[in-house]
JSON list of C-alpha atoms and ligand atoms in Angstrom, two decimals:
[
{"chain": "A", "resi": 1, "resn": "UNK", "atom": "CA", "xyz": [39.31, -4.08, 43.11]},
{"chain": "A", "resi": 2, "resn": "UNK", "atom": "CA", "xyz": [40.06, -7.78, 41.68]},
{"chain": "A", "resi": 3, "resn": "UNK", "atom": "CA", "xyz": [40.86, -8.18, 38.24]},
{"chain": "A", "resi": 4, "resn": "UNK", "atom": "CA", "xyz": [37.71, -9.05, 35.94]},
{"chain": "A", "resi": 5, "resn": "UNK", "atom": "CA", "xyz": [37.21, -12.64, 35.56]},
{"chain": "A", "resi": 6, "resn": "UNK", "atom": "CA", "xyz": [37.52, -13.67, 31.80]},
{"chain": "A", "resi": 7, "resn": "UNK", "atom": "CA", "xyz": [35.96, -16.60, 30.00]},
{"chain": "A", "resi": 8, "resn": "UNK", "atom": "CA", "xyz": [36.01, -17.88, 26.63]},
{"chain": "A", "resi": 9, "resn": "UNK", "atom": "CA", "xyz": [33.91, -19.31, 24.05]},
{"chain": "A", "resi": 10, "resn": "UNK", "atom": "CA", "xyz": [33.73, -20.38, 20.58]},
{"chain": "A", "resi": 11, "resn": "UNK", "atom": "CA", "xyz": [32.87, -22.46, 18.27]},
{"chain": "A", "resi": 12, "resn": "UNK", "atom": "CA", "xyz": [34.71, -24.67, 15.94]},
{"chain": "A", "resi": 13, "resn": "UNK", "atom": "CA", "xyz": [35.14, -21.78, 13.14]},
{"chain": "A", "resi": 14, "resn": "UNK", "atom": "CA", "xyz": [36.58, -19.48, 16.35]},
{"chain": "A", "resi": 15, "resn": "UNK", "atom": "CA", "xyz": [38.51, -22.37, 18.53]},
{"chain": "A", "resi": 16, "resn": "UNK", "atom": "CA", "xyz": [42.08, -21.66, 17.17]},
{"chain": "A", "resi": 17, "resn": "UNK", "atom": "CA", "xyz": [41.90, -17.80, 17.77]},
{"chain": "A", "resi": 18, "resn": "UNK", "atom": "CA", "xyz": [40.05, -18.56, 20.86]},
{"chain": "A", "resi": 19, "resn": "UNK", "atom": "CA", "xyz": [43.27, -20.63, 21.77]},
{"chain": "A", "resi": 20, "resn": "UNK", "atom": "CA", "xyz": [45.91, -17.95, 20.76]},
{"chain": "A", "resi": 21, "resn": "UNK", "atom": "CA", "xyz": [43.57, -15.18, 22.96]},
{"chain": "A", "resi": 22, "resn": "UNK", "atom": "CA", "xyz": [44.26, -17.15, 25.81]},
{"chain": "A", "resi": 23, "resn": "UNK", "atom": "CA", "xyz": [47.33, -17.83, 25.67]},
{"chain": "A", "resi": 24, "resn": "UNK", "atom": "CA", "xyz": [47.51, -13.42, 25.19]},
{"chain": "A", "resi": 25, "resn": "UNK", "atom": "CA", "xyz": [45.35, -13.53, 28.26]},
{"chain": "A", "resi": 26, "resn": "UNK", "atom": "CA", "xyz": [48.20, -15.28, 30.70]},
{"chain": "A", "resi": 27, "resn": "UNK", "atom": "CA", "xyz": [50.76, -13.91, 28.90]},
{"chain": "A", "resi": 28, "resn": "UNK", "atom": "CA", "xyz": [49.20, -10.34, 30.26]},
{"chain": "A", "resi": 29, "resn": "UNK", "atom": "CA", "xyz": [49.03, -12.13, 33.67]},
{"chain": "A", "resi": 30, "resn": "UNK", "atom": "CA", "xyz": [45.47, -12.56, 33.33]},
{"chain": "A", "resi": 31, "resn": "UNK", "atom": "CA", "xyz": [43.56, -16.34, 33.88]},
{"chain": "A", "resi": 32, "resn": "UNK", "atom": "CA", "xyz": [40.80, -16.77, 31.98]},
{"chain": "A", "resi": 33, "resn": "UNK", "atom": "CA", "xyz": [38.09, -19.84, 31.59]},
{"chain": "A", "resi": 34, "resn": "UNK", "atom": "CA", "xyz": [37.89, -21.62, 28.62]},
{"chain": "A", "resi": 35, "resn": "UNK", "atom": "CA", "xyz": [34.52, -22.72, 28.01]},
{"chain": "A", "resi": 36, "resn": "UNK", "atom": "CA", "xyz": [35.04, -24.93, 24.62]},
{"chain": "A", "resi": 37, "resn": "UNK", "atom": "CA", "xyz": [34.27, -26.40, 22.46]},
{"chain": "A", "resi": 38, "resn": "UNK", "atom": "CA", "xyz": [38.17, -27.59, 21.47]},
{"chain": "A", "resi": 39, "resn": "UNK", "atom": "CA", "xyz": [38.00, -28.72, 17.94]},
{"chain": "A", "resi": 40, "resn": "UNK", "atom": "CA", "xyz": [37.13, -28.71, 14.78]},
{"chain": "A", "resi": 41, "resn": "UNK", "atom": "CA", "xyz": [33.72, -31.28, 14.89]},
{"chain": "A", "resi": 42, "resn": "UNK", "atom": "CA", "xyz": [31.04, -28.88, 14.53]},
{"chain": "A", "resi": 43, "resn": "UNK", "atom": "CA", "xyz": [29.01, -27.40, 16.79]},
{"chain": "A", "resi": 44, "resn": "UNK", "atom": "CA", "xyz": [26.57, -24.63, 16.82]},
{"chain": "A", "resi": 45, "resn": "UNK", "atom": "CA", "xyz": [27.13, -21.59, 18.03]},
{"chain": "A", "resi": 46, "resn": "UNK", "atom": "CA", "xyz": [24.00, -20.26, 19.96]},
{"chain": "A", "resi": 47, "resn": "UNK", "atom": "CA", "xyz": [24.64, -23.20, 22.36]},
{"chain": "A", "resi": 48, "resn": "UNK", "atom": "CA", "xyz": [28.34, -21.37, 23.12]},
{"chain": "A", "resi": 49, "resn": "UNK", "atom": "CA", "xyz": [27.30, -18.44, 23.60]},
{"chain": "A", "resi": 50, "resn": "UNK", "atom": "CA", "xyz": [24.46, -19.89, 25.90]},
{"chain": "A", "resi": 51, "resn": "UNK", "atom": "CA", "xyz": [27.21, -21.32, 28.38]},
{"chain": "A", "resi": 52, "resn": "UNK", "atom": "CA", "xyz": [28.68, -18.06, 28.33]},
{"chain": "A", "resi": 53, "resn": "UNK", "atom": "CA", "xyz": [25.69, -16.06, 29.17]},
{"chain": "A", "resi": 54, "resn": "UNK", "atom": "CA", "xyz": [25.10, -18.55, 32.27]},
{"chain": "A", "resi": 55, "resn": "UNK", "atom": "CA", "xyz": [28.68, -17.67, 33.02]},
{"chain": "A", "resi": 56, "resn": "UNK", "atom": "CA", "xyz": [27.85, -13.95, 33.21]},
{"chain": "A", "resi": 57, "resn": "UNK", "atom": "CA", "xyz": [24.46, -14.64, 35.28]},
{"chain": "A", "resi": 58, "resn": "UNK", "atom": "CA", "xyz": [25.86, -16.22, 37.79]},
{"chain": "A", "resi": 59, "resn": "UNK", "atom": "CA", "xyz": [28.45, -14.21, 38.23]},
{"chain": "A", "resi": 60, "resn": "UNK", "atom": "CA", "xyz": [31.17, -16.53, 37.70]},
{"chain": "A", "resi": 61, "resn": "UNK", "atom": "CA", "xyz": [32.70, -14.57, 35.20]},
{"chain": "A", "resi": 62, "resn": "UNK", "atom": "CA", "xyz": [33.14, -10.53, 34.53]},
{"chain": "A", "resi": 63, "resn": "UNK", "atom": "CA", "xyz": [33.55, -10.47, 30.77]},
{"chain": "A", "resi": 64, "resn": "UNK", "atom": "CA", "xyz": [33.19, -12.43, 28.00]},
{"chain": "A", "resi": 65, "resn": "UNK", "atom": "CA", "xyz": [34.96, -13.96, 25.03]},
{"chain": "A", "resi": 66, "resn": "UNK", "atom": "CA", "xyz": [32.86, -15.45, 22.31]},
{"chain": "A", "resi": 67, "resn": "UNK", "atom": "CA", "xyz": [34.59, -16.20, 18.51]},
{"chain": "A", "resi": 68, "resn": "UNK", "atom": "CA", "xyz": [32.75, -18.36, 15.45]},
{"chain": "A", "resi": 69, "resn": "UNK", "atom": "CA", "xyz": [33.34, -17.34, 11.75]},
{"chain": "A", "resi": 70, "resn": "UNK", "atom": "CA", "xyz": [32.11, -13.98, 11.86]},
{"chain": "A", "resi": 71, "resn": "UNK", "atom": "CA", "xyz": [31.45, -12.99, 14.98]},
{"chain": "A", "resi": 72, "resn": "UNK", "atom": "CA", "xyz": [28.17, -12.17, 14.07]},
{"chain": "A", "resi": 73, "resn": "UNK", "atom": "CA", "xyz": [25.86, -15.47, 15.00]},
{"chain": "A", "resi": 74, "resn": "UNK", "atom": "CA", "xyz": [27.44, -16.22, 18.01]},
{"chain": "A", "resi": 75, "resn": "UNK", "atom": "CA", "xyz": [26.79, -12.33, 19.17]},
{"chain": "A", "resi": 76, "resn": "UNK", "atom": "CA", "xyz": [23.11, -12.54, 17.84]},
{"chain": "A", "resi": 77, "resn": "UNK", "atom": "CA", "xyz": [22.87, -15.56, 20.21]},
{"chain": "A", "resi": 78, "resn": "UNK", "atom": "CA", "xyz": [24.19, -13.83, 23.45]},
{"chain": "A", "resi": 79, "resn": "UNK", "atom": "CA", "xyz": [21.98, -10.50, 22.81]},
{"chain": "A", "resi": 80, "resn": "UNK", "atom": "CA", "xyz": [18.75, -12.77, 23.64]},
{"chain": "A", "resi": 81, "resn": "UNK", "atom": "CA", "xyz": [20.10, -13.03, 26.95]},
{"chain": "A", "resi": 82, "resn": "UNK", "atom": "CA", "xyz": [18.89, -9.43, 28.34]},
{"chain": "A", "resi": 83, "resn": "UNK", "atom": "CA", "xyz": [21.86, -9.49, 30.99]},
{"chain": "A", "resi": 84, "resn": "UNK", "atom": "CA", "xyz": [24.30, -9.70, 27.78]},
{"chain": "A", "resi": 85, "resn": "UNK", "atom": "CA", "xyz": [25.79, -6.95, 25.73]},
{"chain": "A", "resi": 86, "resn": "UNK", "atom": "CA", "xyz": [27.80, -8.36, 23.30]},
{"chain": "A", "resi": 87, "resn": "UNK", "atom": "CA", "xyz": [29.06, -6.85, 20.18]},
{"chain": "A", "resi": 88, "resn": "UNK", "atom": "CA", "xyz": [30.64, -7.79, 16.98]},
{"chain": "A", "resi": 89, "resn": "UNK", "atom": "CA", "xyz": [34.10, -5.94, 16.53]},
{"chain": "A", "resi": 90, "resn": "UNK", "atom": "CA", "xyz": [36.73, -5.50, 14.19]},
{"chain": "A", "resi": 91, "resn": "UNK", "atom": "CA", "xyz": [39.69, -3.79, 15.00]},
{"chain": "A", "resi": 92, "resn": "UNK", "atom": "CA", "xyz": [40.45, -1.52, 17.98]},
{"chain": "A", "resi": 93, "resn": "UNK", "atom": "CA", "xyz": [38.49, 1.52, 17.64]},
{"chain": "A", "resi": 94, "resn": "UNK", "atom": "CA", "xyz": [35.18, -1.24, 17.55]},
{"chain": "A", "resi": 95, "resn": "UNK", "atom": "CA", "xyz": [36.49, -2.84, 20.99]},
{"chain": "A", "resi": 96, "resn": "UNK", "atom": "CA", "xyz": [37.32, 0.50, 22.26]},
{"chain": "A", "resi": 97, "resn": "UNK", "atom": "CA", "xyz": [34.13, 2.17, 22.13]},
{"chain": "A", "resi": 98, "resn": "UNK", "atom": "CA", "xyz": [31.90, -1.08, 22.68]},
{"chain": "A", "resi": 99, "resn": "UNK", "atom": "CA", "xyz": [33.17, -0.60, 26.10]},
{"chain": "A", "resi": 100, "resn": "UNK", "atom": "CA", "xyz": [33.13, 3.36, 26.23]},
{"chain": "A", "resi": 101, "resn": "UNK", "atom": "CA", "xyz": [29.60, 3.86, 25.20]},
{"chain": "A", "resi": 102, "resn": "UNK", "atom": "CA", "xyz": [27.83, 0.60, 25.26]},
{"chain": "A", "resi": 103, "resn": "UNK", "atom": "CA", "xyz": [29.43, -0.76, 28.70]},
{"chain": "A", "resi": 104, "resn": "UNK", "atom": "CA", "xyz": [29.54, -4.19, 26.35]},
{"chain": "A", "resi": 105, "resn": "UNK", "atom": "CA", "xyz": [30.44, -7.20, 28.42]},
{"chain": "A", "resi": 106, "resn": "UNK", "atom": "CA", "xyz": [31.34, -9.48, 25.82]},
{"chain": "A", "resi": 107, "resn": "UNK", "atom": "CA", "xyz": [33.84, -9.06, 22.80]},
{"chain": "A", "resi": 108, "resn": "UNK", "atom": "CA", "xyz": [32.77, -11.16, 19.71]},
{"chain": "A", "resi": 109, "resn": "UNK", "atom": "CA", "xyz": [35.15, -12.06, 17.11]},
{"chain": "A", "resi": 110, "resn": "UNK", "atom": "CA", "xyz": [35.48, -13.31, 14.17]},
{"chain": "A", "resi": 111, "resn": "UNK", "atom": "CA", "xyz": [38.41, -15.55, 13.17]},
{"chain": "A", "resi": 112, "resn": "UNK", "atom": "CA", "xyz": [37.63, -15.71, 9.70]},
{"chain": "A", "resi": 113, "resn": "UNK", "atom": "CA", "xyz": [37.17, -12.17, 9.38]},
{"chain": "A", "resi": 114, "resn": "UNK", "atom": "CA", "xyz": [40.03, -10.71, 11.16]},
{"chain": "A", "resi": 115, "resn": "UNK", "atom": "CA", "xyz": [44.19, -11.93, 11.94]},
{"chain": "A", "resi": 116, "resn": "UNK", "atom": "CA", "xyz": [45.15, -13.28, 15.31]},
{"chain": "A", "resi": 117, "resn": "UNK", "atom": "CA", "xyz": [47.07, -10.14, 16.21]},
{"chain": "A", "resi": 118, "resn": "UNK", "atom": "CA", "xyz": [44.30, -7.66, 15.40]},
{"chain": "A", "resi": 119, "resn": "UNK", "atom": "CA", "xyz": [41.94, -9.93, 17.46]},
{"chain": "A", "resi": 120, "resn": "UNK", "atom": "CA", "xyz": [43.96, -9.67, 20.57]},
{"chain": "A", "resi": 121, "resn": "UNK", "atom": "CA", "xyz": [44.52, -5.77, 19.96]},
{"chain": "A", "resi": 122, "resn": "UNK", "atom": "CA", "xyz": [40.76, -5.59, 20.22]},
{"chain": "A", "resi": 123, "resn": "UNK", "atom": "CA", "xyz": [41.07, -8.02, 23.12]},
{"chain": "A", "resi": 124, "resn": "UNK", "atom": "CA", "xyz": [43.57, -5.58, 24.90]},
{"chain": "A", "resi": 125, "resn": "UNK", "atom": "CA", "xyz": [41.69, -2.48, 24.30]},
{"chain": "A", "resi": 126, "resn": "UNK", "atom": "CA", "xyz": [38.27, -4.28, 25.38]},
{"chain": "A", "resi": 127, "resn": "UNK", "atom": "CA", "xyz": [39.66, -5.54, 28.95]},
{"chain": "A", "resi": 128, "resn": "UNK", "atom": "CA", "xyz": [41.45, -2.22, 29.81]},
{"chain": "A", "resi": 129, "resn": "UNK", "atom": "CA", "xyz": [39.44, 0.22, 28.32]},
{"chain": "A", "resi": 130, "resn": "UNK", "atom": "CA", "xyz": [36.19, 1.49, 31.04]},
{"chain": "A", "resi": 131, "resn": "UNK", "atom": "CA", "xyz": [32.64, 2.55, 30.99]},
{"chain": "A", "resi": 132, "resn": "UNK", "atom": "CA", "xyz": [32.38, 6.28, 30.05]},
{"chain": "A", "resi": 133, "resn": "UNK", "atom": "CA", "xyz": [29.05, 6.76, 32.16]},
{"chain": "A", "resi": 134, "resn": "UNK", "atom": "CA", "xyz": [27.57, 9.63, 31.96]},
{"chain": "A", "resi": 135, "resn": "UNK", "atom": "CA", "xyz": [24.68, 10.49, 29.22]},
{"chain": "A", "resi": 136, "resn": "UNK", "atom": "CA", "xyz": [25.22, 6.12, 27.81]},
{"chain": "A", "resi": 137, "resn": "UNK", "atom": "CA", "xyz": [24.00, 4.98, 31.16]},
{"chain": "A", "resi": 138, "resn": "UNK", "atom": "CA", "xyz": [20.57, 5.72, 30.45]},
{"chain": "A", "resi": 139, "resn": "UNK", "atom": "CA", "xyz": [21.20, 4.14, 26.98]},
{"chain": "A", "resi": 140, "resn": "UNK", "atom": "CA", "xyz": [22.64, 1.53, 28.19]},
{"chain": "A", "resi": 141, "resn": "UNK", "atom": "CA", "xyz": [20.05, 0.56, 30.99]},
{"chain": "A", "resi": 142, "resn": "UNK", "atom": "CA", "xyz": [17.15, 1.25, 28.00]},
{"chain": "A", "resi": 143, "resn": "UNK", "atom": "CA", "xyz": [19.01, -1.91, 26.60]},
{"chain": "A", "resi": 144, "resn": "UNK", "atom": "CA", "xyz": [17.97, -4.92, 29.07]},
{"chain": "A", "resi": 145, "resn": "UNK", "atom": "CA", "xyz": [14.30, -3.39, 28.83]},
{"chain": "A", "resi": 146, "resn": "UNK", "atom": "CA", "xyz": [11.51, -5.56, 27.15]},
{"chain": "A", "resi": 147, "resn": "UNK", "atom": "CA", "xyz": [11.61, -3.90, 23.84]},
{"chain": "A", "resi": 148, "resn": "UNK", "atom": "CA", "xyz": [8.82, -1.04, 23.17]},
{"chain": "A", "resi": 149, "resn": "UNK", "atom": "CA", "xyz": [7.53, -1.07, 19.42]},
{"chain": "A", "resi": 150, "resn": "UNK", "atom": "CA", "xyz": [6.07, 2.33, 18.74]},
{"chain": "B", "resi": 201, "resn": "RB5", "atom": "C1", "xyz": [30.07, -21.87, 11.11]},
{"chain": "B", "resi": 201, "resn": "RB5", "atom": "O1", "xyz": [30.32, -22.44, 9.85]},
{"chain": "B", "resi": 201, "resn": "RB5", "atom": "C2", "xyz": [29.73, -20.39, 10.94]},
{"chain": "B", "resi": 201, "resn": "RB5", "atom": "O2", "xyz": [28.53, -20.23, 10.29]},
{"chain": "B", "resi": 201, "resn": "RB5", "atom": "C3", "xyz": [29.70, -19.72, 12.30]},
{"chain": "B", "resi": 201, "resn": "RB5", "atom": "O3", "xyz": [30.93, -19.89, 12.91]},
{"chain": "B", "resi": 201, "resn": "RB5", "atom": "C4", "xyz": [29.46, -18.24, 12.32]},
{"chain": "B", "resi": 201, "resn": "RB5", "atom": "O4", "xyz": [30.31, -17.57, 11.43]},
{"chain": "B", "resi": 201, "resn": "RB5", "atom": "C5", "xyz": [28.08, -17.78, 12.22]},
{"chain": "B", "resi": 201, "resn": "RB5", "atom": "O5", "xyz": [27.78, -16.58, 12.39]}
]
């Protein structure tokens, strides 16, 4: 099977870890897309994570990257794309089971939150680590549903 293609966004609060993940990226013999933005002139971050979900539609890339402050905004903004299950993670055991249970296709960051080296632990853990199946596929598939309120 190929490898999983990899892209990356960010934002201007996420840029420099976004940098130092890909350079972790080919230095695990993995290329990767950068998708921006490169600096520090602000931009916002639903607009990132927009080109990133396009990415993922068309199926130009596998799994995504997505950093900004938190983590948090820029993962709010790829969740209203149904085909997108991002989460918000923090150290391994986050990154780990994102993919595990949720089958999450994109890892969002937070470079003000967490250090460079934790950030590409979680990187690691979320590009090697597979779907467990089994009784969170049905979970999972309830996920890209249009929402029920009851
Ligand atoms: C930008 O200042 C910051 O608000 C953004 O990167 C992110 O943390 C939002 O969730």
């Amino acid at each position: 099977m190929a490898a999983p293609k990899v892209a990356l966004a960010s934002d201007h609060a996420g840029f420099v870890l976004k940098k130092g993940l890909l350079v972790a990226l080919e230095s695990w013999g993995r290329t990767a897309i950068d998708l921006g933005t490169d600096g520090p002139d602000p931009v916002d971050y639903p607009d990132l994570a927009d080109t990133l979900a396009k990415g993922l539609a068309d199926g130009e890339v596998d799994i995504g990257v997505l950093v900004c402050g938190t983590g948090t905004g820029i993962a709010m903004a790829a969740n209203r794309h149904p085909h997108v299950r991002a989460a918000a993670c923090h150290d391994v055991t986050s990154a780990r089971l994102a993919r595990q249970h949720n089958d999450a296709n994109v890892l969002a960051l937070g470079e003000r939150l967490i250090g460079a080296e934790t950030a590409k632990d979680c990187l690691k853990a979320f590009i090697e680590t597979p779907f467990e199946g089994g009784r969170h596929r049905r979970r999972v598939g309830k996920l890209s549903r249009r929402p029920v309120l009851c």
